[in-house]
Short mmCIF file of C-alpha atoms and ligand atoms in Angstrom, two decimals:
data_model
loop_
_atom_site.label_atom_id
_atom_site.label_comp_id
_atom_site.label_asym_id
_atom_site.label_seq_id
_atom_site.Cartn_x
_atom_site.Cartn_y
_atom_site.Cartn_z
CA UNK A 1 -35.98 -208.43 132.68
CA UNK A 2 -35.00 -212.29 132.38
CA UNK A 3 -33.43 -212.66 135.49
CA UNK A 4 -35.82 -210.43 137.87
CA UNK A 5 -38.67 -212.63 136.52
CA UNK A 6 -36.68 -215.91 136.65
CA UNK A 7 -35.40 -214.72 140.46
CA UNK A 8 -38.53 -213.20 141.74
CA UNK A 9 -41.32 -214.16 139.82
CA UNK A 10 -43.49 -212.37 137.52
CA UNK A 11 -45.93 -210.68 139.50
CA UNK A 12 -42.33 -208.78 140.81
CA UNK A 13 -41.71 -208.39 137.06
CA UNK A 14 -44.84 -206.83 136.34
CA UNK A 15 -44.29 -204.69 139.27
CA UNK A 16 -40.70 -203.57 137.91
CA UNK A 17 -42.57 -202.99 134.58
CA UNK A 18 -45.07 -200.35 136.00
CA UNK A 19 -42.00 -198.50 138.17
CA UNK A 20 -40.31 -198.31 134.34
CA UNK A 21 -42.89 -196.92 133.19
CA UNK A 22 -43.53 -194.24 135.55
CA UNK A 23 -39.68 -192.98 135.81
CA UNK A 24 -40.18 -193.07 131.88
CA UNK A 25 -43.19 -190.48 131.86
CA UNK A 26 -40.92 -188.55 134.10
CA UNK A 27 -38.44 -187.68 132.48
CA UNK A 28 -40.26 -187.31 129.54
CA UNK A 29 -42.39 -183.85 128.87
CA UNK A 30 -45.47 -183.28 128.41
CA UNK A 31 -45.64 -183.19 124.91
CA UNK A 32 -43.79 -186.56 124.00
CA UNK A 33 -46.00 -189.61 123.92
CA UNK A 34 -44.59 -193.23 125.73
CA UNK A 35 -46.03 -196.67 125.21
CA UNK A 36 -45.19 -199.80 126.34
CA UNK A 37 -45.13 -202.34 122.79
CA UNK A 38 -44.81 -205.62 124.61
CA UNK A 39 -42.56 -207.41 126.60
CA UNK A 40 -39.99 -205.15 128.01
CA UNK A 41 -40.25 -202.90 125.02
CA UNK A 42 -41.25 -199.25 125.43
CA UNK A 43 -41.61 -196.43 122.52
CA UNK A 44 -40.95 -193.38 122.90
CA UNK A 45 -41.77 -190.14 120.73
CA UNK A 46 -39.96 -187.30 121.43
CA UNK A 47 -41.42 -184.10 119.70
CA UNK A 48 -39.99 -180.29 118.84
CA UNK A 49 -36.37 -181.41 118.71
CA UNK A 50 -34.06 -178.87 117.78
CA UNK A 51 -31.34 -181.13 116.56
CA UNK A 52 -29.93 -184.66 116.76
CA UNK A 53 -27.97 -183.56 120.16
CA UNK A 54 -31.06 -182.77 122.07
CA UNK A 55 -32.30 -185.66 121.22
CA UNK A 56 -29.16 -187.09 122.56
CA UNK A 57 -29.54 -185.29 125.90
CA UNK A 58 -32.94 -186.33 126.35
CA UNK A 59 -32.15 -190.39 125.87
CA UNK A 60 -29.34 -189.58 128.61
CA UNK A 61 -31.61 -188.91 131.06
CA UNK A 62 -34.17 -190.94 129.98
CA UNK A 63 -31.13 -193.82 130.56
CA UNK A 64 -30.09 -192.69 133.54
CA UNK A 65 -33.36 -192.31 135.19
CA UNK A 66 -34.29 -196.18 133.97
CA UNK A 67 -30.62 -197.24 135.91
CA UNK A 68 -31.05 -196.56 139.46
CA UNK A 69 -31.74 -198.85 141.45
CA UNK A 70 -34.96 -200.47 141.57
CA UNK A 71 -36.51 -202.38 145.19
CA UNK A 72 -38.69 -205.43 144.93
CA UNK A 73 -39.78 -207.39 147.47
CA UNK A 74 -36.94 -206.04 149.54
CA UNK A 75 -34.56 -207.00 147.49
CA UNK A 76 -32.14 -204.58 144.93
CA UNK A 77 -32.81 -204.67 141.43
CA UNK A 78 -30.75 -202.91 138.29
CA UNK A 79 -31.68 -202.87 134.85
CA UNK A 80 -30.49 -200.73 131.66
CA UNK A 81 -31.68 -199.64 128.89
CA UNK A 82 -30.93 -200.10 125.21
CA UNK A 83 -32.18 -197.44 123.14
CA UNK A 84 -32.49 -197.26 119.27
CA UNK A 85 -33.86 -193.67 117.80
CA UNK A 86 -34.26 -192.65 113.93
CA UNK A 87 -34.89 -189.19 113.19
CA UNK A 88 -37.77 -187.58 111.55
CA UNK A 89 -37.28 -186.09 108.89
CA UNK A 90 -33.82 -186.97 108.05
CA UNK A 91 -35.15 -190.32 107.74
CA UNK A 92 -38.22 -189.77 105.41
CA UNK A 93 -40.58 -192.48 106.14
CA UNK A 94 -43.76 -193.95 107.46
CA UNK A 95 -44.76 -194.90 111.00
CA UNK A 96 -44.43 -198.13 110.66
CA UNK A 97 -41.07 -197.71 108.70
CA UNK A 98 -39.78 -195.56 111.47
CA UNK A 99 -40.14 -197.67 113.85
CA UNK A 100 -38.59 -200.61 112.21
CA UNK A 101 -35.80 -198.36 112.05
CA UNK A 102 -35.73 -197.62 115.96
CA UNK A 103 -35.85 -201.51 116.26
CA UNK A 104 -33.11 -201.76 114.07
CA UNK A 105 -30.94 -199.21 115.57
CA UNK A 106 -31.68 -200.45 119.11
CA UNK A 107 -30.17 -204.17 117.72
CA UNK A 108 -27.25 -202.26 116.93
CA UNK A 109 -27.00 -200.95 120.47
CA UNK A 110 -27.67 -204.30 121.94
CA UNK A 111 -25.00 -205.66 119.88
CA UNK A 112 -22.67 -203.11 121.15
CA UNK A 113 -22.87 -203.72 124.88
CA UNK A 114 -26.29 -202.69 125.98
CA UNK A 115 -26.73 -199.99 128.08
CA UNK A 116 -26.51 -197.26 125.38
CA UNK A 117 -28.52 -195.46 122.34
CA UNK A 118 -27.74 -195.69 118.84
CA UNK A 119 -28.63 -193.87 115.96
CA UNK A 120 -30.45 -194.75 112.98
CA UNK A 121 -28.39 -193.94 109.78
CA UNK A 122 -30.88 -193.00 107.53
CA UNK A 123 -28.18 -192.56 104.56
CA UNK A 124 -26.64 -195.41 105.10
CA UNK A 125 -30.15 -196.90 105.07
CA UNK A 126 -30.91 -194.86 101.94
CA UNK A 127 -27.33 -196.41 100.23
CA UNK A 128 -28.28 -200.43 101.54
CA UNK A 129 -31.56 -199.37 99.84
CA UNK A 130 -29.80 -198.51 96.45
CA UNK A 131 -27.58 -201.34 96.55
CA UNK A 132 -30.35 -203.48 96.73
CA UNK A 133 -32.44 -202.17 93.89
CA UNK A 134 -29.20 -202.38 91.50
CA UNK A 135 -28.63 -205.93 92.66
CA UNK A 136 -31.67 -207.07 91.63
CA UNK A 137 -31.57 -204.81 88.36
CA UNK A 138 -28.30 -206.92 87.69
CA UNK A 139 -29.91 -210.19 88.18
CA UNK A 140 -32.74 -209.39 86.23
CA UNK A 141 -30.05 -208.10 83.57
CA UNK A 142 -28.14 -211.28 83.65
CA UNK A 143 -31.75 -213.36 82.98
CA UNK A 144 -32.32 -211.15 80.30
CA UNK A 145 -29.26 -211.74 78.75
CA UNK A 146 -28.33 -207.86 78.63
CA UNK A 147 -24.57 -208.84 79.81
CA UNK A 148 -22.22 -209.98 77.03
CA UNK A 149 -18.54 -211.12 77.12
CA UNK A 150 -16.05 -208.80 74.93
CA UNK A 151 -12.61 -209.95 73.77
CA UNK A 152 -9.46 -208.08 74.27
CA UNK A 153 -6.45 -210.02 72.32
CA UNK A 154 -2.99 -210.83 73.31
CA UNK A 155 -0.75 -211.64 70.91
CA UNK A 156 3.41 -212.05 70.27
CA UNK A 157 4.56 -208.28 69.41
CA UNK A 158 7.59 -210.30 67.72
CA UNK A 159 6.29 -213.06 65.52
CA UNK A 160 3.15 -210.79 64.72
CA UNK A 161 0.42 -213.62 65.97
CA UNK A 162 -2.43 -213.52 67.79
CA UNK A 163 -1.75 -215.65 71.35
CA UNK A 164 -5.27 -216.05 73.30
CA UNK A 165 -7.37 -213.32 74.67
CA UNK A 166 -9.15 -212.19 77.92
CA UNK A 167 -13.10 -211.76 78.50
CA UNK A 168 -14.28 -208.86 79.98
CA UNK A 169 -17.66 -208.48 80.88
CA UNK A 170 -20.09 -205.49 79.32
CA UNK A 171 -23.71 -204.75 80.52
CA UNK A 172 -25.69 -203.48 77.47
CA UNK A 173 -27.65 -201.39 79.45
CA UNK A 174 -31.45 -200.69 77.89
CA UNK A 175 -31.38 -196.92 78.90
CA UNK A 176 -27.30 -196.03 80.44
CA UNK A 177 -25.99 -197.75 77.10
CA UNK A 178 -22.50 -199.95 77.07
CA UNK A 179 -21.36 -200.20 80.84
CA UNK A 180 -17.72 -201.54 81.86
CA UNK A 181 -17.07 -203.65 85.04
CA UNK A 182 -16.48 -200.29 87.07
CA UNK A 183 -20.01 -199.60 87.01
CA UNK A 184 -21.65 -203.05 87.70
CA UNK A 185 -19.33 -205.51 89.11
CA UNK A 186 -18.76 -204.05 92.79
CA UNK A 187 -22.71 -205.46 93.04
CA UNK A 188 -21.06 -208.64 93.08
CA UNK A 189 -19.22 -208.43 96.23
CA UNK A 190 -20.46 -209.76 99.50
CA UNK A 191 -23.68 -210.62 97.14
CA UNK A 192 -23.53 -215.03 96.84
CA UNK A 193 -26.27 -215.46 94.91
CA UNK A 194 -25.15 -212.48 92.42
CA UNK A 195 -21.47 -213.95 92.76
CA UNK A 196 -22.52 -217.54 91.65
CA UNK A 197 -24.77 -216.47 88.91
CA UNK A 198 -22.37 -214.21 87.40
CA UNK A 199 -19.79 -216.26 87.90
CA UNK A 200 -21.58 -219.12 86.29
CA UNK A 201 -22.52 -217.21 83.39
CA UNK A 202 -18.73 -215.96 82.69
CA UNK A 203 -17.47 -219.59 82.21
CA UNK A 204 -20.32 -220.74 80.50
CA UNK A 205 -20.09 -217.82 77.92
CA UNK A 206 -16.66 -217.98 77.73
CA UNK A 207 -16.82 -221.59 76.83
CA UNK A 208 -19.73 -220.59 74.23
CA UNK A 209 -17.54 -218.24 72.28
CA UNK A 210 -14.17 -220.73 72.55
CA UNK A 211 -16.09 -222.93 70.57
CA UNK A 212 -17.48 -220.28 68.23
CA UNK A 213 -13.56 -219.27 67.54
CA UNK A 214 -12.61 -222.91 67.42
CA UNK A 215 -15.42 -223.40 64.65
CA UNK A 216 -13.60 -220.34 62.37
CA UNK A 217 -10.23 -222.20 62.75
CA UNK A 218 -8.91 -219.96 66.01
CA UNK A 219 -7.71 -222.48 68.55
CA UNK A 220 -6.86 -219.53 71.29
CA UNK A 221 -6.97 -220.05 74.88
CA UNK A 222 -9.36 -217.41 76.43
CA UNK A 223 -8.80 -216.03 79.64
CA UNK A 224 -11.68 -215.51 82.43
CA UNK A 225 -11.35 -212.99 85.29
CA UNK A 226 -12.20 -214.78 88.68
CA UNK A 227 -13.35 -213.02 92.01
CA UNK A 228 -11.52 -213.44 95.14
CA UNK A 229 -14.52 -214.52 96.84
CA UNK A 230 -15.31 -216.90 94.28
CA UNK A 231 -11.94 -218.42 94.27
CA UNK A 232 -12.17 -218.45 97.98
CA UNK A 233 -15.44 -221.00 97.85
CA UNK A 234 -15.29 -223.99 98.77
CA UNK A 235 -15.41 -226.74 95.67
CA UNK A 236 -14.66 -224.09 93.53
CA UNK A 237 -12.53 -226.74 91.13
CA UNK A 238 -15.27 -229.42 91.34
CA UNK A 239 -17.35 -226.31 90.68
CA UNK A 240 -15.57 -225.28 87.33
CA UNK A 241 -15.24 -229.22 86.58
CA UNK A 242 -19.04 -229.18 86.43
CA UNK A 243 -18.76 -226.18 84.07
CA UNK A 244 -16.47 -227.63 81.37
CA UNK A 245 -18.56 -230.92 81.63
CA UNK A 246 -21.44 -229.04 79.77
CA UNK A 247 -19.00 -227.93 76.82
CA UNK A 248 -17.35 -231.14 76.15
CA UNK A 249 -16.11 -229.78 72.66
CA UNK A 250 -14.09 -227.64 74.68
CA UNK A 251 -10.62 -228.55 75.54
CA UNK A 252 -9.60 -227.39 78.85
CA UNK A 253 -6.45 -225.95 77.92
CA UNK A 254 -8.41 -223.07 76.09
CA UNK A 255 -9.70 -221.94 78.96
CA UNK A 256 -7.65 -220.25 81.41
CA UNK A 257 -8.29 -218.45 84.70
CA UNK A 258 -7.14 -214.50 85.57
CA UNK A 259 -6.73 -213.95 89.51
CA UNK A 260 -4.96 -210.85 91.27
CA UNK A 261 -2.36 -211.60 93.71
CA UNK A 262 -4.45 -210.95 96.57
CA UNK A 263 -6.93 -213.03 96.13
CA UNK A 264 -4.21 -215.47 96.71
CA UNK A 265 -2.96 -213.91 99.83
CA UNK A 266 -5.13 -215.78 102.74
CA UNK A 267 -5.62 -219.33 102.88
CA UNK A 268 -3.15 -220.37 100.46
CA UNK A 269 -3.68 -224.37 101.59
CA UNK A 270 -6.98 -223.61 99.97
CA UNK A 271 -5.74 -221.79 97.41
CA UNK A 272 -2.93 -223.94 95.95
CA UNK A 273 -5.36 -226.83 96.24
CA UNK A 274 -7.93 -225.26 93.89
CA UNK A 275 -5.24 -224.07 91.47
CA UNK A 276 -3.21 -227.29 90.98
CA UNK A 277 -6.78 -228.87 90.41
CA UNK A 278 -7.58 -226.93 87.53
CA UNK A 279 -4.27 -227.48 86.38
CA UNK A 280 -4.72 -230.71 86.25
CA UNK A 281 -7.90 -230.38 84.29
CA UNK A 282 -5.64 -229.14 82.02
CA UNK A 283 -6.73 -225.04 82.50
CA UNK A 284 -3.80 -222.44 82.81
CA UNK A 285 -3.87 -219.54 85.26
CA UNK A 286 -2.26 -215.88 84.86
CA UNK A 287 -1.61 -213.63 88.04
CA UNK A 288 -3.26 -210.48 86.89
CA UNK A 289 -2.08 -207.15 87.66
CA UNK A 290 0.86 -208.50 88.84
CA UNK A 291 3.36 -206.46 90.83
CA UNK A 292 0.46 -204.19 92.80
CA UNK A 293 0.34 -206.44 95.50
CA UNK A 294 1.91 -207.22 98.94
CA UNK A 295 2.75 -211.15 98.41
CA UNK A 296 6.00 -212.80 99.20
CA UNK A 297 8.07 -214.72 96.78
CA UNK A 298 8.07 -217.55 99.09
CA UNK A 299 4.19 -217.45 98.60
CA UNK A 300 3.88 -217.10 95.42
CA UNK A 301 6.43 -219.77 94.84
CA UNK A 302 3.31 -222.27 96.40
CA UNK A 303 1.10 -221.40 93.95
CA UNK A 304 0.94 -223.04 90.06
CA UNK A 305 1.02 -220.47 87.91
CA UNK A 306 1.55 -220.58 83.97
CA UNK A 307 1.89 -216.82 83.02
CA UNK A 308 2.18 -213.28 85.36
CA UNK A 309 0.53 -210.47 83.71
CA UNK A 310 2.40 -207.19 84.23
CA UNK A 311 0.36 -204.69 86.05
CA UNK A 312 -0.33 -201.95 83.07
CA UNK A 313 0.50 -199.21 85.71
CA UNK A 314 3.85 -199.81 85.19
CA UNK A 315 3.65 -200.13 81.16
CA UNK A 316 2.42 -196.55 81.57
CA UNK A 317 5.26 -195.35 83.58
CA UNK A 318 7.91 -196.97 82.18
CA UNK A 319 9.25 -195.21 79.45
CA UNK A 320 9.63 -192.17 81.77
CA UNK A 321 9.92 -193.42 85.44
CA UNK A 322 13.20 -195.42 85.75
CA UNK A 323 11.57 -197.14 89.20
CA UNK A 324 8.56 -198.29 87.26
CA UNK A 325 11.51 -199.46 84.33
CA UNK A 326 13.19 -201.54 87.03
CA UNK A 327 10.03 -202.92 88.27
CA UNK A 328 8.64 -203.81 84.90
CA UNK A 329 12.09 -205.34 84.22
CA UNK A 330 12.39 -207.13 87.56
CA UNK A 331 8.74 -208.97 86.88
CA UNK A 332 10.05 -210.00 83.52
CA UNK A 333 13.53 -211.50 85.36
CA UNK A 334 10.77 -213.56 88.12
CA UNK A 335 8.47 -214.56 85.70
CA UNK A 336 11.58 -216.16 83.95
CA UNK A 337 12.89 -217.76 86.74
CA UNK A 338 9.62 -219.33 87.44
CA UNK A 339 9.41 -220.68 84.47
CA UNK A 340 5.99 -218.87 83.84
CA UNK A 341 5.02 -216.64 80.80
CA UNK A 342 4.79 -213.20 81.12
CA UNK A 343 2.01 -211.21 79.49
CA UNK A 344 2.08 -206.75 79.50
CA UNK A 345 -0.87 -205.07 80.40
CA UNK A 346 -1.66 -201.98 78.75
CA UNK A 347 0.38 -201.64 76.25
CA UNK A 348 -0.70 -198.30 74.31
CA UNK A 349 1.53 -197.06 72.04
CA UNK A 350 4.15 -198.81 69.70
CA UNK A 351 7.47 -197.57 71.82
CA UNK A 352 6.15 -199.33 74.76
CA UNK A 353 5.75 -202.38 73.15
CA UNK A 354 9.23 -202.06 71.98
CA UNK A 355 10.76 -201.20 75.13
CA UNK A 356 8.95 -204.34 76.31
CA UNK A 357 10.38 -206.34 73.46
CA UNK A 358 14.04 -204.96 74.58
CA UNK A 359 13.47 -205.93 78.29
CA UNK A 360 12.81 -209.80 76.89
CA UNK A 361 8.91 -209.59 77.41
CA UNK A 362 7.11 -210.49 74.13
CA UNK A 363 3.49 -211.29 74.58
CA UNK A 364 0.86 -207.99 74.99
CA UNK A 365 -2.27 -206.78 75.30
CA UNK A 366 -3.17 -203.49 74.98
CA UNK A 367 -5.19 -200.58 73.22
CA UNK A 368 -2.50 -199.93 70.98
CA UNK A 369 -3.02 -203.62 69.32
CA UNK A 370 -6.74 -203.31 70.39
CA UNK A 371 -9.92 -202.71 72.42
CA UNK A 372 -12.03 -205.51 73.77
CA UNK A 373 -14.71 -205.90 70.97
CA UNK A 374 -17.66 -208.43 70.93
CA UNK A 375 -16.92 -211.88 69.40
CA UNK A 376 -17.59 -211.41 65.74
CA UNK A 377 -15.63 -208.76 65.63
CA UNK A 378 -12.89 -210.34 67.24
CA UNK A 379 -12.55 -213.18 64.68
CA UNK A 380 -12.01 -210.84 61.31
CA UNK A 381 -9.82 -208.93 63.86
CA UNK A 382 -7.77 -211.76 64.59
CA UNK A 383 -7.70 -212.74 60.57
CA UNK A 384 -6.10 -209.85 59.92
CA UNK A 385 -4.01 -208.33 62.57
CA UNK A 386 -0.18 -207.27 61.29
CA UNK A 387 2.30 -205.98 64.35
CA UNK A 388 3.34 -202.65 63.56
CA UNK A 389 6.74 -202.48 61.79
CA UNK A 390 8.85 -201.88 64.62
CA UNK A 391 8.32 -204.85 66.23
CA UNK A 392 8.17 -207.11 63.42
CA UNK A 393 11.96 -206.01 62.80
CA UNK A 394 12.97 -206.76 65.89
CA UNK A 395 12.36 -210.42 65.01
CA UNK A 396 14.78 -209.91 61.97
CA UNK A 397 17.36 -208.59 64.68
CA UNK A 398 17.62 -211.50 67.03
CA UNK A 399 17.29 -213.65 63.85
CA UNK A 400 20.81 -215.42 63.60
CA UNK A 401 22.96 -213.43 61.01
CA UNK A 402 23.64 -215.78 58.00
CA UNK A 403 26.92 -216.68 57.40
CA UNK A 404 27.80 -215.24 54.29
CA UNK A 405 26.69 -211.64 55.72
CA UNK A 406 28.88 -212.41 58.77
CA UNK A 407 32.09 -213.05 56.20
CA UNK A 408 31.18 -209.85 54.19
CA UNK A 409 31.48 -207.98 57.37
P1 C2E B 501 -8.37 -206.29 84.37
O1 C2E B 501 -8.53 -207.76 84.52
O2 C2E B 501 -7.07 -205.71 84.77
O3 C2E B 501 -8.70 -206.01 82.83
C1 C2E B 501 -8.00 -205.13 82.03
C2 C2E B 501 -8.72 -203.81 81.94
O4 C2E B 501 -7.84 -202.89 81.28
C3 C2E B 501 -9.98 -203.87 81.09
O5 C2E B 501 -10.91 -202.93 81.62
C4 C2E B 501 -9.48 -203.38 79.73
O6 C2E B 501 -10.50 -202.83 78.95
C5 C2E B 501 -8.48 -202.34 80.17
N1 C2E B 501 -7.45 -202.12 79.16
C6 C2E B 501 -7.03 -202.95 78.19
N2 C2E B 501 -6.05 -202.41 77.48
C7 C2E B 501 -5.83 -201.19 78.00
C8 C2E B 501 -4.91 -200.13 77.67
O7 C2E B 501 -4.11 -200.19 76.74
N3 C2E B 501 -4.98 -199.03 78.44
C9 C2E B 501 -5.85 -198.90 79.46
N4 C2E B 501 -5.85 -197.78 80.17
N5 C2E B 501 -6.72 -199.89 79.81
C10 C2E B 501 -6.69 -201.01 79.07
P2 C2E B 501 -12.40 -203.35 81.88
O8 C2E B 501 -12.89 -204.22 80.77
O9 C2E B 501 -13.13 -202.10 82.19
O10 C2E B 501 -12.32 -204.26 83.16
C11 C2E B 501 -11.95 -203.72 84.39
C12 C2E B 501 -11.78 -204.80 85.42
O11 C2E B 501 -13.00 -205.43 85.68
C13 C2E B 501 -10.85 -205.90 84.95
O12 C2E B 501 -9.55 -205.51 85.14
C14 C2E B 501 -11.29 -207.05 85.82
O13 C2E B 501 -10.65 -206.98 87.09
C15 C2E B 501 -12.76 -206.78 86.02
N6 C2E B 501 -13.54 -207.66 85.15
C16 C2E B 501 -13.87 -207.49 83.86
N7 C2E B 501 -14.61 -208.51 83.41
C17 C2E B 501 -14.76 -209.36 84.44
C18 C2E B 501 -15.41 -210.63 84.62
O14 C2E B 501 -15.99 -211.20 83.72
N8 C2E B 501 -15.34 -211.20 85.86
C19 C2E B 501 -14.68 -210.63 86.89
N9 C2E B 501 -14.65 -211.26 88.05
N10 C2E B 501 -14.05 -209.46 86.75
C20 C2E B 501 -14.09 -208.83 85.55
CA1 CA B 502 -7.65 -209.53 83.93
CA1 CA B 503 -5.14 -206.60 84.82
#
C-alpha cells in the first residue's frame, strides 16, 4: 500500500482500500465475517471448515481475487496479499490469543516472500510454550539453590591414586527427585541469560568445593564441563579471569576446563585465543568425548590442550569390537604424540581397565571405580579408594626386575 499512497496520494489509497474490501466480501460467503483492523490489515473469519485444506482453498481465492489488477486514477495498480491463519480448535485459545497467532503466522509469510498464507503451528506453539515455562522453572531452581555439583573421580588404575575429578551438574528436583544433565541442560541452549547464569554458577561452585577438598588435604584439579556456546562468547577468558578473582585461595591449576571437539570446530582464531588464555592463567583443558567428532589433526594440532578424554563409547566396545580396539588404541598413540594426557571414559568393569592399562592408557574414570557423588562423599571416597588387584599388579610387572631375580633366572 506504500507505494500507491506515496505515487498517487491517499485519497487513491483509500479508494484502493474500499475496492479490497469489496473483492474480499466476495469471495467470502455469507457466513464468514471480514473486518478491516487498521492500516492495510483485514481479518478474516472463516466458519464451518471441514479441514485445514479447505481452509487452504478458500485463502487461494481469497489471494487471487485481492491480485488482479486494480485501476486508479487511470493508472494500473497490483497488490498481494500476505495471509497468516491459526486454526480453531487445534489451536485452543482465546480471541484475542488467536489472533495474535494469525499476526504471527502472517510475519512468517511476510518473511517468506509475501504473496502467500502460512499456517499457525499450534504445537509448535504449544512446545515454545513448554520450553518457556521449564526455563524459567530452571532459573528459579538455580536461585533457589536446588542445583548442586557432584564429583565423579579419575584416578591412576596403576599407582592406585586418586588424579582430579569432573563436576557434573544434578537438579534436586522438589517433586521429579535427582535429575541428570539429560533432563535439564538442553534448556540451556540458545537461552543467554540461562547460559550465563548456569555457567556462572558451575565455576563458582566448582571453585567452592576445590577449596573445600583443598581444606581436607586433597589438592585435585577438578574438571568443569563448558558449553559450546559459552566457549564461543566473546571475553569468555576475561570472563573466567573474573571468576577465579573471587576465589583467590584457589590456584588456577585446580581448575580445569572439559570441551567436546566440536565446540572447537568453527572459529578456531577465536577458539585457540580463549584456550591459550586460560592456559596461561594457569587452567588445563581436556577434549571430552574425544574421537566422536569430525576434526582434523591439523586442527586440533592449533589448539592447547593438556589431556584427550577417550570417548567411553569406545571403552564399551572395545573388548569385543576390534575397530573400536584400534580406535581406542589409535587415541592413546595421538594423545602421546601430542604430548597431552589421556584420560578413559567409562570405564565399567575391571578387564576394561586392564585392557586400557595394556594399550599404555593409565588414568580412568568410570562406574567401575565410581559414580559421581556429592562432595562429602567424595572426600572419605577419595581417603579410601584401593584399585582393584589386577591393576595394582600390573604396576609390579613393568616394575624393573631386580637383579638378583634376573641372575636366578
Ligand atoms: P560427559 O561430560 O561426557 O560426562 C560423563 C557422563 O558419563 C556423566 O553423565 C557420567 O555420569 C557418565 N558416566 C560416568 N561414568 C560412566 C560409566 O562408567 N558408564 C556410563 N555409561 N556412564 C558413565 P551425566 O552426569 O549424566 O552428564 C551427561 C552430560 O551432561 C555430560 O557428559 C556433560 O556433557 C553434560 N554436563 C554435565 N554437567 C555439566 C555442567 O555442569 N555443564 C555443562 N555444560 N555440561 C554438563
Ligand atoms: Ca565431560
Ligand atoms: Ca565425556
Amino acid at each position: 500500500f506504500k507505494p500507491v499512497n506515496d505515487r498517487l496520494g491517499h485519497a487513491a489509497g483509500d479508494r484502493l482500500l474500499v475496492v479490497v474490501a469489496e473483492r474480499l466480501k466476495r469471495a467470502l460467503r455469507l457466513t464468514d465475517s471480514v473486518a478491516r483492523l487498521g492500516g492495510d490489515e483485514f481479518v478474516i473469519l472463516l466458519s464451518g471448515l471441514a479441514h485445514a485444506e479447505e481452509c487452504e482453498r478458500r485463502l487461494h481465492t481469497v489471494m487471487e481475487s485481492v491480485a488482479a489488477p486494480y485501476t486508479l486514477d487511470g493508472e494500473r495498480v497490483l497488490v498481494t496479499a500476505s495471509i497468516g491463519y491459526t486454526l480453531y480448535p487445534d489451536d485452543e485459545a482465546d480471541a484475542d490469543t488467536l489472533l495474535r497467532h494469525a499476526d504471527q503466522a502472517m510475519y512468517a509469510a511476510k518473511q517468506a516472500g509475501r504473496n502467500r498464507f502460512h499456517g499457525f503451528d499450534a504445537a509448535e506453539e504449544r512446545a515454545r510454550q513448554l520450553r518457556r515455562e521449564q526455563c524459567g522453572e530452571l532459573l528459579l531452581a538455580l536461585q533457589r539453590g536446588e542445583l548442586t555439583l557432584f564429583l565423579q573421580p579419575k584416578v591412576d588404575m596403576r599407582l592406585g591414586t586418586v588424579v582430579g575429578a569432573e563436576a557434573l551438574a544434578r537438579w534436586q528436583h522438589p517433586e521429579r527427585g535427582l535429575l541428570s544433565p539429560v533432563h535439564f541442560l538442553h534448556l540451556i541452549e540458545g537461552h543467554t541469560e540461562l547460559q550465563m547464569r548456569f555457567g556462572e554458577w558451575v565455576v563458582d561452585t566448582a571453585l567452592q568445593q576445590i577449596a573445600r577438598l583443598m581444606a581436607q588435604g586433597l589438592e585435585l584439579p577438578v574438571s568443569i564441563n563448558i558449553t559450546p556456546e559459552h566457549l564461543h562468547r566473546r571475553g569468555f577468558a576475561d570472563w573466567m579471569a573474573l571468576r577465579l578473582a573471587q576465589h583467590p585461595a584457589v590456584p588456577a591449576r585446580l581448575l580445569a576446563i572439559e570441551l567436546t571437539e566440536s565446540a572447537a570446530l568453527y572459529d578456531i582464531d577465536h577458539v585457540a585465543r580463549e584456550l591459550t588464555r586460560l592456559r596461561a592463567l594457569g587452567m588445563q583443558i581436556s577434549f571430552d568425548d574425544f574421537g566422536t567428532g569430525y576434526s582434523s589433526l591439523a586442527y586440533l594440532r592449533r589448539l592447547p590442550m593438556d589431556h584427550l578424554k577417550l570417548d567411553r563409547s569406545f571403552v564399551a566396545g572395545m573388548l569385543g569390537d576390534a575397530g573400536d580396539r584400534a580406535i581406542v588404541q589409535g587415541v592413546i598413540g595421538l594423545a602421546h604424540s601430542f604430548g597431552c594426557g589421556i584420560v578413559a571414559e567409562g570405564v565399567e568393569t575391571v578387564e576394561q581397565g586392564l585392557a586400557l592399562l595394556q594399550m599404555g592408557c593409565h588414568h580412568a574414570q568410570g562406574y567401575c571405580i565410581a559414580m559421581p557423588m556429592p562432595v562429602e562423599q567424595f572426600m572419605d571416597w577419595a581417603k579410601a579408594w584401593q584399585a582393584p588387584a589386577p591393576w595394582r599388579a600390573t604396576s609390579q610387572a613393568a616394575a624393573p626386575v631386580p637383579p638378583a631375580a634376573a641372575i636366578a633366572a
